[in-house]
PDB file of C-alpha atoms in Angstrom:
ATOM      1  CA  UNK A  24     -27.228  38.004  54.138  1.00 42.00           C
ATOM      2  CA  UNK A  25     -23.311  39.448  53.592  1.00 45.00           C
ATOM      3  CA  UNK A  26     -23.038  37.476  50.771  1.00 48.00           C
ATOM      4  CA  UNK A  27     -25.869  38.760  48.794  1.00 46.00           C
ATOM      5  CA  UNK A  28     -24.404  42.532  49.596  1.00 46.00           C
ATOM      6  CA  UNK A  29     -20.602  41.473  48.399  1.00 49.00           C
ATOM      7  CA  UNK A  30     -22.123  41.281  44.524  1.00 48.00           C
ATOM      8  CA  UNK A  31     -23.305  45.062  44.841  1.00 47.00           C
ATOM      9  CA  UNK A  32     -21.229  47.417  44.014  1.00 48.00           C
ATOM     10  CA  UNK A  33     -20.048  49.910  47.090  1.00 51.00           C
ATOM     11  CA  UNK A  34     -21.932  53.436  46.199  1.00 55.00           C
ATOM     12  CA  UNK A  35     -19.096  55.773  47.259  1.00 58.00           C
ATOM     13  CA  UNK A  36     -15.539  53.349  46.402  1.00 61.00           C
ATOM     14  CA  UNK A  37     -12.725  55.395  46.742  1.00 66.00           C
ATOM     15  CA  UNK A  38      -9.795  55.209  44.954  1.00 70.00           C
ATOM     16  CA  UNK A  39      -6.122  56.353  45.482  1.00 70.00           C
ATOM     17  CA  UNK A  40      -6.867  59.800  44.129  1.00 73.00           C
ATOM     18  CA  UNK A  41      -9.248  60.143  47.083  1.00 78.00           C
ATOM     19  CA  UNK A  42     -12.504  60.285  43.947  1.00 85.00           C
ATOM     20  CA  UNK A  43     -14.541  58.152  43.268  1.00 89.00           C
ATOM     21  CA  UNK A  44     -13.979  55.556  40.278  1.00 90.00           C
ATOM     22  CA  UNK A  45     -16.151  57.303  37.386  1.00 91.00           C
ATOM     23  CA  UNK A  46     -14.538  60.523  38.473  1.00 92.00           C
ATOM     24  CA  UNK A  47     -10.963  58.906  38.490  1.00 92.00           C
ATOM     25  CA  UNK A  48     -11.601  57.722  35.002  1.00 93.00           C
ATOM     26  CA  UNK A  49     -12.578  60.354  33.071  1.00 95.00           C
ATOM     27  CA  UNK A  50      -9.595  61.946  34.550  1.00 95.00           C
ATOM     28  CA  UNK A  51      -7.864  59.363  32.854  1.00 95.00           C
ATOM     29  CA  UNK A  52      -9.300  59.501  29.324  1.00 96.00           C
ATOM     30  CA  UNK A  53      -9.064  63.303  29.327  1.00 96.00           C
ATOM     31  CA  UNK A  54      -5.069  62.897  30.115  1.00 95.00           C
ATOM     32  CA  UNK A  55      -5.325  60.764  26.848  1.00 95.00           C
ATOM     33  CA  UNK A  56      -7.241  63.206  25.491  1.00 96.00           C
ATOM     34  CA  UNK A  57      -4.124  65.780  25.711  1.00 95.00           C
ATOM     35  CA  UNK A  58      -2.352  63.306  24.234  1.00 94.00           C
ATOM     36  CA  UNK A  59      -4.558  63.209  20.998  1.00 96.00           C
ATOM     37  CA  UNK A  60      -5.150  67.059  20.415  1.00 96.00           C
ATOM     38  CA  UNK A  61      -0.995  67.589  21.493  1.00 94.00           C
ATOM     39  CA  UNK A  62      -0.446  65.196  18.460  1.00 93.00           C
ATOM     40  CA  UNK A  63      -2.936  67.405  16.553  1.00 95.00           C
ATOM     41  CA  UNK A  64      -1.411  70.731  17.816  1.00 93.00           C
ATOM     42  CA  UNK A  65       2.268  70.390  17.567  1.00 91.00           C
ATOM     43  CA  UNK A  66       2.065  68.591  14.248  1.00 91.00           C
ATOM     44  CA  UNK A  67       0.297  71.769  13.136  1.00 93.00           C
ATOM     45  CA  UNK A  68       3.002  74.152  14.474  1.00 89.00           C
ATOM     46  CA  UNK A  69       5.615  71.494  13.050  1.00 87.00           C
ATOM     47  CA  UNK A  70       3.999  71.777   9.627  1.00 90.00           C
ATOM     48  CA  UNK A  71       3.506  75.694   9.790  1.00 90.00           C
ATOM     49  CA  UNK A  72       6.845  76.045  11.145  1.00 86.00           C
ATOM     50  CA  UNK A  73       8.058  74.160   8.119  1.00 85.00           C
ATOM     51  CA  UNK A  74       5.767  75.413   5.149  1.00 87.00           C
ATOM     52  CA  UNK A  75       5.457  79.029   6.018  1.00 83.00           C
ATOM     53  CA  UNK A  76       4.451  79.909   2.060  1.00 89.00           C
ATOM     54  CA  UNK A  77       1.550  77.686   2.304  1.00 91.00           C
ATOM     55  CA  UNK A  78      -0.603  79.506   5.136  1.00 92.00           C
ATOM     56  CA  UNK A  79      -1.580  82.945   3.956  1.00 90.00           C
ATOM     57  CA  UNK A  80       1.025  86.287   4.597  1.00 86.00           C
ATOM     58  CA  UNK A  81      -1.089  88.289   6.712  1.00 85.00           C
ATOM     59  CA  UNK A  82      -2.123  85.020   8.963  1.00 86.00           C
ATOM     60  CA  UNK A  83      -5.175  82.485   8.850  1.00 90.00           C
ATOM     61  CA  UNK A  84      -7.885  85.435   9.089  1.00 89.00           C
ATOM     62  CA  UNK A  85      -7.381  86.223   5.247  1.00 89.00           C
ATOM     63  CA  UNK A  86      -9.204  82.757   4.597  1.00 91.00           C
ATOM     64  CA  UNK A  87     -11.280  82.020   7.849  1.00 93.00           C
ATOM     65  CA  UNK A  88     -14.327  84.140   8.967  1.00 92.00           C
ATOM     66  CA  UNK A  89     -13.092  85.368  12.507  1.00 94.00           C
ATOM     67  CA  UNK A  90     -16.432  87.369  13.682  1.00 93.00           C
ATOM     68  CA  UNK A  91     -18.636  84.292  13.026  1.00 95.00           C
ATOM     69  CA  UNK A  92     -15.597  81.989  15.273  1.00 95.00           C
ATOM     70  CA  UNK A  93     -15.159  84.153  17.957  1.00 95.00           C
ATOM     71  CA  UNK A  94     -19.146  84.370  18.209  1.00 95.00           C
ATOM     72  CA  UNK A  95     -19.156  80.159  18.422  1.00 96.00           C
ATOM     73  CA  UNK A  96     -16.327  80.915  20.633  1.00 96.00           C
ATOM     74  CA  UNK A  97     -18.370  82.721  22.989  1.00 96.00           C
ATOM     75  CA  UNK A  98     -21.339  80.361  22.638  1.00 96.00           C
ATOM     76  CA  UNK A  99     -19.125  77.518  23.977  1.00 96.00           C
ATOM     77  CA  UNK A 100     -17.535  79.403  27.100  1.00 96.00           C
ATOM     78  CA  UNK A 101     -21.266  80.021  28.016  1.00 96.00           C
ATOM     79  CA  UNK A 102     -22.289  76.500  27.557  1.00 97.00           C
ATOM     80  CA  UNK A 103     -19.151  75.527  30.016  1.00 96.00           C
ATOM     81  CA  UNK A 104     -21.141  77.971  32.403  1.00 96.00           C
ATOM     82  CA  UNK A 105     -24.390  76.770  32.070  1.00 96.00           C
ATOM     83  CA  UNK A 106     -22.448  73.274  32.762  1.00 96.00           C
ATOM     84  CA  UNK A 107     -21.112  74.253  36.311  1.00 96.00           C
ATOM     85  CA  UNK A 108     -24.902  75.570  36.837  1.00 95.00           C
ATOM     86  CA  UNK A 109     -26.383  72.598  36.022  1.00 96.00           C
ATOM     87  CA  UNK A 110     -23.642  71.217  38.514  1.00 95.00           C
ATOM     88  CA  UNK A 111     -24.391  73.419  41.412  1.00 95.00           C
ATOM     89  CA  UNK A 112     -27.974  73.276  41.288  1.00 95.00           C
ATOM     90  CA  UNK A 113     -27.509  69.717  41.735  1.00 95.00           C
ATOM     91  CA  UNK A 114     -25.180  69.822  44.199  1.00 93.00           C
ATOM     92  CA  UNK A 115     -27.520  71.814  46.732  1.00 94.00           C
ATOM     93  CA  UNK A 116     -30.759  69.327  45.435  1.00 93.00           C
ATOM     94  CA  UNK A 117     -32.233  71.538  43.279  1.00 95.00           C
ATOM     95  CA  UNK A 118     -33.907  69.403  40.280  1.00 95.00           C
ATOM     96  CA  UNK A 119     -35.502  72.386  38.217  1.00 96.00           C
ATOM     97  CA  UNK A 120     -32.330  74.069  37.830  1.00 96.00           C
ATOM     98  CA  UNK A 121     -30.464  70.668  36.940  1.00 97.00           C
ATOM     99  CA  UNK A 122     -32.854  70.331  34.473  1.00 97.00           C
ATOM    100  CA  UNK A 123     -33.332  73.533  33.377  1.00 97.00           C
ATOM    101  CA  UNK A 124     -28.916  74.176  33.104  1.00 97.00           C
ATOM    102  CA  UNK A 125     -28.749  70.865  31.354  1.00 97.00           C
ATOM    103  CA  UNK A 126     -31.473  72.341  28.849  1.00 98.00           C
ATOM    104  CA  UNK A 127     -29.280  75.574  28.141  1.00 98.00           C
ATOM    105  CA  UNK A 128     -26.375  73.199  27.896  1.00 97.00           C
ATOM    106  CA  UNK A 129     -27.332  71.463  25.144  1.00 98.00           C
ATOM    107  CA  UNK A 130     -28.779  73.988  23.275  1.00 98.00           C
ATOM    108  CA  UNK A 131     -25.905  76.158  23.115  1.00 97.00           C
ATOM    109  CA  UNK A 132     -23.536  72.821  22.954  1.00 97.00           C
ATOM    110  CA  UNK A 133     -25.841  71.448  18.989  1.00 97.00           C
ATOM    111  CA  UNK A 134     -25.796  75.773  18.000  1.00 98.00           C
ATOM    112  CA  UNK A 135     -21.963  75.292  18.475  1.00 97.00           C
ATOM    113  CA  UNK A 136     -21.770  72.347  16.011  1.00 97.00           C
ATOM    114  CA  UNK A 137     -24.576  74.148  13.722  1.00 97.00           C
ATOM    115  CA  UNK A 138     -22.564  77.539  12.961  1.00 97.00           C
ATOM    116  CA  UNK A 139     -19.146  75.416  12.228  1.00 97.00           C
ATOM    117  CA  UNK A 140     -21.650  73.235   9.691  1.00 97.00           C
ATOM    118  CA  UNK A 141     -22.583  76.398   8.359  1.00 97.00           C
ATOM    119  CA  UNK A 142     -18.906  77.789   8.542  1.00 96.00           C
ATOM    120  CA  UNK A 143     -17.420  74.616   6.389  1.00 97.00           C
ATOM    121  CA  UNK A 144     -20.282  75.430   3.937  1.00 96.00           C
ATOM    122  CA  UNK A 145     -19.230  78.884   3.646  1.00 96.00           C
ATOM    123  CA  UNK A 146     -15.361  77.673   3.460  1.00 96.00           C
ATOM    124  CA  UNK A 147     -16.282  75.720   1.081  1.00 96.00           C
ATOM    125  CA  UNK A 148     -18.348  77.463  -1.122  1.00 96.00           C
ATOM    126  CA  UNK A 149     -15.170  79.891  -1.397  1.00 93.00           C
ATOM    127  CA  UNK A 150     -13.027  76.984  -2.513  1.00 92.00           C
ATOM    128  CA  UNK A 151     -11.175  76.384   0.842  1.00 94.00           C
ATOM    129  CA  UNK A 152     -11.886  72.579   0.727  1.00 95.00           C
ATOM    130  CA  UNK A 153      -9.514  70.185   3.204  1.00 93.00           C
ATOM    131  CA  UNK A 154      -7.790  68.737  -0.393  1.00 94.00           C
ATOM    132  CA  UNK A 155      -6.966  72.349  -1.437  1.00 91.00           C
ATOM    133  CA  UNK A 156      -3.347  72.627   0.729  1.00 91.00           C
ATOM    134  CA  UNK A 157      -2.021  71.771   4.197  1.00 94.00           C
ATOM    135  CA  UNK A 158      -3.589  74.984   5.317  1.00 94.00           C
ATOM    136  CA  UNK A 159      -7.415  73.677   4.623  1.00 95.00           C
ATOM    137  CA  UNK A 160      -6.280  70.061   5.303  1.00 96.00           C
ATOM    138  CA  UNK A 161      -4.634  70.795   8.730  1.00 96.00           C
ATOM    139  CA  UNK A 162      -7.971  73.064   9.303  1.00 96.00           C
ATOM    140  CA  UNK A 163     -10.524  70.733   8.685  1.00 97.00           C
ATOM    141  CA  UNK A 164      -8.155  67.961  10.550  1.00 96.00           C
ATOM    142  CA  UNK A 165      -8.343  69.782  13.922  1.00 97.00           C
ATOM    143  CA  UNK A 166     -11.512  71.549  13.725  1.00 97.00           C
ATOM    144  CA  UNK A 167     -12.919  68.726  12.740  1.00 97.00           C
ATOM    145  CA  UNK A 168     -12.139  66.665  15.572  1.00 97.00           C
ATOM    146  CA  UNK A 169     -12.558  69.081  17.701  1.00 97.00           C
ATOM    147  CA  UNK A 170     -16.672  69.281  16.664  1.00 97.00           C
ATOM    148  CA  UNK A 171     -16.805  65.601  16.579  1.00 97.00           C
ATOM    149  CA  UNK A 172     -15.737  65.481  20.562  1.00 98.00           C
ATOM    150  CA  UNK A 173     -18.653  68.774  20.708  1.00 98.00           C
ATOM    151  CA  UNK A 174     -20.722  66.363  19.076  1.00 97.00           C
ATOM    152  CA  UNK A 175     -20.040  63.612  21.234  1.00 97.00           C
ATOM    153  CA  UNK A 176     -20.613  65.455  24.278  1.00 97.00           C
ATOM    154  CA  UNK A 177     -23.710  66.717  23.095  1.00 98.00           C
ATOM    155  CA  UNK A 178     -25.122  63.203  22.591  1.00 98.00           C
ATOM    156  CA  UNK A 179     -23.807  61.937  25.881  1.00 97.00           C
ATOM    157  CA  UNK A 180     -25.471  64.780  27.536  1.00 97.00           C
ATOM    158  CA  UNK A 181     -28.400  64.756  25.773  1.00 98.00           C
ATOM    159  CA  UNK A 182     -28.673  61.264  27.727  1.00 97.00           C
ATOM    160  CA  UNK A 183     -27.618  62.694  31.401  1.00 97.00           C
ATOM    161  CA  UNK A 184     -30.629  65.922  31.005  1.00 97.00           C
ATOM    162  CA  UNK A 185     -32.968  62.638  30.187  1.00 97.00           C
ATOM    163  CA  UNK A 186     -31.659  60.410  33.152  1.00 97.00           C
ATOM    164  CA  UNK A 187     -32.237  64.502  34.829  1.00 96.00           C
ATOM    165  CA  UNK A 188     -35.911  64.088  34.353  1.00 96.00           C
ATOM    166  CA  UNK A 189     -36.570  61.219  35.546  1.00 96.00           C
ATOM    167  CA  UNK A 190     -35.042  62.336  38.666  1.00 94.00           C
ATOM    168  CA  UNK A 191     -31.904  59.890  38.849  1.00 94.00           C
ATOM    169  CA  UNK A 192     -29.828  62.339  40.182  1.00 95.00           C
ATOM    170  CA  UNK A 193     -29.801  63.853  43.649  1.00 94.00           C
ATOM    171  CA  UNK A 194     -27.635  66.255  46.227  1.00 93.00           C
ATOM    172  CA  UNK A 195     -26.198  62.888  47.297  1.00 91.00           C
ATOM    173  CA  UNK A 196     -25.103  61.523  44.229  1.00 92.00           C
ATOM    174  CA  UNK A 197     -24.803  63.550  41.023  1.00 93.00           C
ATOM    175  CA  UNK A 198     -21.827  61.642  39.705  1.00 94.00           C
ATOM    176  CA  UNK A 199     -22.763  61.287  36.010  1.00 94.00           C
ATOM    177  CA  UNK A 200     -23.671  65.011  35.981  1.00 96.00           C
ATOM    178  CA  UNK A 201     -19.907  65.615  36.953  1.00 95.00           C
ATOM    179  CA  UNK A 202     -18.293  63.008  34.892  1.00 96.00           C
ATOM    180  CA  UNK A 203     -19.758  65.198  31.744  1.00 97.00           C
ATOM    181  CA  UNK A 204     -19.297  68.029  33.261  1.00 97.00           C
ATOM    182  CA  UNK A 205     -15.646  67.679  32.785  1.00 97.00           C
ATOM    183  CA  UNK A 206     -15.434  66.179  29.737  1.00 97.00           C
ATOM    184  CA  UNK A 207     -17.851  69.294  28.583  1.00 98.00           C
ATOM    185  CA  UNK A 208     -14.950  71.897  29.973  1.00 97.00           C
ATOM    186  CA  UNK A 209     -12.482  70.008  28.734  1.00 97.00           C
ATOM    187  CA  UNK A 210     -13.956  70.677  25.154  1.00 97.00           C
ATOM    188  CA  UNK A 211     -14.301  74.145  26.041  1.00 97.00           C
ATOM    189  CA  UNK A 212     -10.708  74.088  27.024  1.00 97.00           C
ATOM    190  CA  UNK A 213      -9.464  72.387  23.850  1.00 97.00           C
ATOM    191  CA  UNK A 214     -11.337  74.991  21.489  1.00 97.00           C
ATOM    192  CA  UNK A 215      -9.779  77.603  23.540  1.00 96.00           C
ATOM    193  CA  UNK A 216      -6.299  76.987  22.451  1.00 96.00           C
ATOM    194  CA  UNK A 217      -7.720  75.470  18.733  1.00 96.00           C
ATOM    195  CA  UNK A 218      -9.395  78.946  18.663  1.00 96.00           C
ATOM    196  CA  UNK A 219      -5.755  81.051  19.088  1.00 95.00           C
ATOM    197  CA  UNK A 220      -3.584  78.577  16.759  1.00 94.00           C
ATOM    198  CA  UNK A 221      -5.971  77.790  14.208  1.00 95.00           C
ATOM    199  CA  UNK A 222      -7.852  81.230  13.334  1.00 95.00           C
ATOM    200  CA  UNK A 223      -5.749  83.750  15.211  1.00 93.00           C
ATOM    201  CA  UNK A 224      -1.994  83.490  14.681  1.00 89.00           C
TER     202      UNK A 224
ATOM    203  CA  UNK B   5     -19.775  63.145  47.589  1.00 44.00           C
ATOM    204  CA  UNK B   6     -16.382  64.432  48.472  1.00 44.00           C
ATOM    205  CA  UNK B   7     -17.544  68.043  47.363  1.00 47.00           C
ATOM    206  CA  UNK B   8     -17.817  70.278  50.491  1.00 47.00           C
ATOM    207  CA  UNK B   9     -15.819  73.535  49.346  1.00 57.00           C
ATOM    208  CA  UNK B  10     -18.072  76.486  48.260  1.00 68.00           C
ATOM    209  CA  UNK B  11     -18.793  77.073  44.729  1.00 79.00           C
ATOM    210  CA  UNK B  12     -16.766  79.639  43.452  1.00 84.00           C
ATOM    211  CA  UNK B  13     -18.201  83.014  41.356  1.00 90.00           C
ATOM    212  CA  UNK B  14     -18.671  81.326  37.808  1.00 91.00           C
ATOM    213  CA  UNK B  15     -20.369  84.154  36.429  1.00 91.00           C
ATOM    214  CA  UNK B  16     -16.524  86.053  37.239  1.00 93.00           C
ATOM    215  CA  UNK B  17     -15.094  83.293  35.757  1.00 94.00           C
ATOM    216  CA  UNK B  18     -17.592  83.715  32.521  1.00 94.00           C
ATOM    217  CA  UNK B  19     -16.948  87.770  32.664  1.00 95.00           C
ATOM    218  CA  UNK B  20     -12.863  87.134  32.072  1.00 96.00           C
ATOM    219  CA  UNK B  21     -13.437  84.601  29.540  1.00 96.00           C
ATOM    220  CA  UNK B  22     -15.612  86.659  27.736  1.00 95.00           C
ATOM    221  CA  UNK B  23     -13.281  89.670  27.960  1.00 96.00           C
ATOM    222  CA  UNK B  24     -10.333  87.896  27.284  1.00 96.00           C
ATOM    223  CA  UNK B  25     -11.707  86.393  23.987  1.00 95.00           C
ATOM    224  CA  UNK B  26     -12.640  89.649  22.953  1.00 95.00           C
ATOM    225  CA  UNK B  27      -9.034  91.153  23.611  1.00 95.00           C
ATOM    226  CA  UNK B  28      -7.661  88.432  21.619  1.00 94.00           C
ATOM    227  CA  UNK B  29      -9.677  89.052  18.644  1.00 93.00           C
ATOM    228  CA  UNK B  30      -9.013  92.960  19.096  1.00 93.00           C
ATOM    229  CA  UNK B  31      -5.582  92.395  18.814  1.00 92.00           C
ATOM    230  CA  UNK B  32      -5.220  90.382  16.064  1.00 90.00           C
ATOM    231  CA  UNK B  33      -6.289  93.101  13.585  1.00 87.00           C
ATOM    232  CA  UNK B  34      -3.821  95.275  15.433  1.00 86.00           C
ATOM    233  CA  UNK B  35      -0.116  95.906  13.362  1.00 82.00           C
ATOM    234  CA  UNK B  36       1.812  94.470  16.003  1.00 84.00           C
ATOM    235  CA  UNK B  37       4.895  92.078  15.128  1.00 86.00           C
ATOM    236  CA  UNK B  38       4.372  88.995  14.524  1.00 86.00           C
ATOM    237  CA  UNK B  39       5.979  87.705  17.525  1.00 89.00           C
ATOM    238  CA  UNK B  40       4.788  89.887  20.058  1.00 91.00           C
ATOM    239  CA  UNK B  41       1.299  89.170  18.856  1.00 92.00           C
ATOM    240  CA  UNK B  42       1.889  85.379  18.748  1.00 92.00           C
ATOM    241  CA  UNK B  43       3.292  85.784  22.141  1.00 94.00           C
ATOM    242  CA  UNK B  44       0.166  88.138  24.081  1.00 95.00           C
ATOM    243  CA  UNK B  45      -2.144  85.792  22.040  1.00 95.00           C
ATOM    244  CA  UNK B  46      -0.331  82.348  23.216  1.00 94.00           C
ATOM    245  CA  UNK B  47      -0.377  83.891  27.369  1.00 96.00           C
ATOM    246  CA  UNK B  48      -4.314  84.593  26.574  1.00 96.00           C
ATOM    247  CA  UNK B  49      -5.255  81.155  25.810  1.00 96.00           C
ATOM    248  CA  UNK B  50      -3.029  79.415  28.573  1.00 95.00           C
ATOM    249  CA  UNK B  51      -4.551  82.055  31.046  1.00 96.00           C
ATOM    250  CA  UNK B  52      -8.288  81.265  30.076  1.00 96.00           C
ATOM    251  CA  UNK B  53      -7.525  77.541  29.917  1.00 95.00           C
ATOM    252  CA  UNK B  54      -5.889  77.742  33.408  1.00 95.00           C
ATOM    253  CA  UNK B  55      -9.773  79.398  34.520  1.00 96.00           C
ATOM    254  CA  UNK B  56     -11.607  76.845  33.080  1.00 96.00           C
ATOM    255  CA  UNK B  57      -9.305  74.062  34.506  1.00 95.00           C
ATOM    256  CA  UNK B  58      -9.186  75.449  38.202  1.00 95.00           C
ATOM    257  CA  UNK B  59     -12.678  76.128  38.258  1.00 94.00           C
ATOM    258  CA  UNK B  60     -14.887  74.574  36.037  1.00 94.00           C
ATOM    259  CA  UNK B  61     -13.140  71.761  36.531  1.00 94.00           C
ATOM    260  CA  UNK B  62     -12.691  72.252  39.993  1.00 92.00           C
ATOM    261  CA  UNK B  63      -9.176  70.930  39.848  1.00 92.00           C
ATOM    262  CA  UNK B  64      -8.035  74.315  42.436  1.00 92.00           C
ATOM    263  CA  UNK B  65      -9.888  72.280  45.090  1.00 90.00           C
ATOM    264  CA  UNK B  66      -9.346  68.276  44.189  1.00 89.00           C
ATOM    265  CA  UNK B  67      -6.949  66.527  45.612  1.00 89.00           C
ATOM    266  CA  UNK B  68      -3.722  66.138  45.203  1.00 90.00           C
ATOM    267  CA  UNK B  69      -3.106  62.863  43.926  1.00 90.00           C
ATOM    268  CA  UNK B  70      -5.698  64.048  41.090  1.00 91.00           C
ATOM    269  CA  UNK B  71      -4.193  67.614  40.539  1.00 93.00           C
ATOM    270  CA  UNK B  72      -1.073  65.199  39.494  1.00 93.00           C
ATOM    271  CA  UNK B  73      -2.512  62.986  37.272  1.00 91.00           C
ATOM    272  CA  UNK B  74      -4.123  66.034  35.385  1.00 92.00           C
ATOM    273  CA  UNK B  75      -1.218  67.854  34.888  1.00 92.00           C
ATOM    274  CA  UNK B  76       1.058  64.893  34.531  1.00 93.00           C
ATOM    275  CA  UNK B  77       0.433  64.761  30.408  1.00 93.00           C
ATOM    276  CA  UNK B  78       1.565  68.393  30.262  1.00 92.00           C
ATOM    277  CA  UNK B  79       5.351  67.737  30.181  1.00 94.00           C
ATOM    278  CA  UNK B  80       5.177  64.631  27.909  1.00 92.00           C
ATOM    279  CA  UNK B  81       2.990  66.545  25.159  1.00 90.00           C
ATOM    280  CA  UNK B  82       6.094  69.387  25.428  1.00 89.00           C
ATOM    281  CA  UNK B  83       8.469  66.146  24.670  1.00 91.00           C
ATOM    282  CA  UNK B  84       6.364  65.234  22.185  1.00 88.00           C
ATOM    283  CA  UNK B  85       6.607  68.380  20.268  1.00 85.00           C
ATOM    284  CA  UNK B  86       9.967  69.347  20.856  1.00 86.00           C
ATOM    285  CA  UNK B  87      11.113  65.844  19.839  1.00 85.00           C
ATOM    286  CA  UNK B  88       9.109  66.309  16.415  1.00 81.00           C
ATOM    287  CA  UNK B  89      10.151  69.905  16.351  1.00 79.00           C
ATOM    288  CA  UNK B  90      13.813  69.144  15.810  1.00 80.00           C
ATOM    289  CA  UNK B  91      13.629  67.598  12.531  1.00 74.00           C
ATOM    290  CA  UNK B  92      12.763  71.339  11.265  1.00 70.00           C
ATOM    291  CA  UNK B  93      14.607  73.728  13.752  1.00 61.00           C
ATOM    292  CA  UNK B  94      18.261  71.736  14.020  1.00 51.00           C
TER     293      UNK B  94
END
């Protein structure tokens, strides 16, 4: 019955890029995704570059509380490795450590949003609120964003480790597992650069 | 699935991150100049996001067609910044 087959989707479609479609589109939407956090970025260096008397002499670390960033900092560039683990272990059919990876993932990926909860508290408790200037406004702008994407990702993935136990997900096809994967590492990316501009220089 | 290459060493990978993270927060309670700390702080973050693109992402063994597309919003956000740029600098 060929006619009954042509309204199922082909499992492995290829496109030009050689990936398959899933893959090819989150590709996509992360190249629009540069697009957003470059607006974000260079209107921050435009504004800085501009208003140097409004961010603080001695640079951002007068205001912001470095040791408790570059601690979240760390927490995220371990939660991009647990990612590729989770990846792997897939990759060579092992379900446990899917599972398992996927666990550590989100974990560390909810702790990441929970300290910068905690660090806006702290902020502002001191006063640094994002009315207070176009250093707190530009701050809470990026960061912001920034932790709702962390957010985002942490739902969405929250939904692949429960798709994980019920064993959707094998050394044949593990697509969804990469199609988070990089948006996950992409985030990890992003904060990487935030980290340097925002609280560093 | 397309994927056939080896996994690379991830926990390398996690070991330069790490380190590299740690330099940068070294250094910024350093007395350097402003510049040359803006500078060693700016090659930093392009070198760790480089890691994490190549191989978290994989993108040192995709391929080609894809390695394009992913770099292919790289020059536009540089237009896109220099264009804004100039109502401050000229």
């Amino acid at each position: 019955m060929s006619d009954v087959n042509v309204m199922k989707p082909m499992p492995h479609t290829e496109t030009g890029a050689g990936v398959y479609n899933e893959k090819l589109g989150i590709w996509v939407f992360l190249g629009s995704e540069i697009m957003f956090f470059t607006a974000l970025i260079g209107s921050y260096i435009i504004l800085r570059v501009g208003n140097p008397g409004a961010w603080p002499a001695v640079g951002p670390r007068e205001v912001l509380n470095i040791p408790i960033t570059a601690g979240n900092t760390f927490l995220l560039i371990c939660s991009s490795v647990s990612m590729v683990k989770a990846f792997a272990a897939i990759a060579a059919g092992d379900q446990r450590g899917l599972r398992l990876w996927l666990i550590v993932t989100v974990v560390m990926g909810a702790s990441f949003v929970g300290v910068q909860a905690y660090e806006y508290s702290q902020l502002v408790h001191h006063g640094f609120v994002p009315s207070g200037g176009i250093f707190p406004s530009t701050f809470y702008t990026m960061t912001g964003f920034h932790g709702f994407h962390v957010t985002v990702g942490v739902i969405c993935m929250v939904f692949v480790t429960w798709k994980a136990f019920r064993g959707k997900y094998t050394a044949q096809d593990y697509r969804g597992v990469e199609v988070i994967g990089l948006y996950w590492h992409f985030v990890d990316l992003v904060w990487i650069i935030l980290f340097t501009i925002v609280y560093l220089i | 699935m397309e994927d056939t290459h080896n996994h690379p060493n991830y926990v390398m990978v996690w070991f330069a991150l790490a380190v590299m993270t740690a330099v940068e927060v070294g250094i910024t309670f350093l007395s350097w100049s402003k510049t040359a700390l803006i500078l060693v702080l700016v090659g930093l973050a392009i070198w760790k996001a480089l890691l994490v693109a190549l191989y978290f992402m994989h993108l040192r063994f995709e391929s080609r067609p894809l390695r394009i597309l992913a770099v292919a919003p790289i020059p536009l956000a540089f237009i896109l910044v220099l264009a804004v740029i100039t109502e401050f600098r000229w």
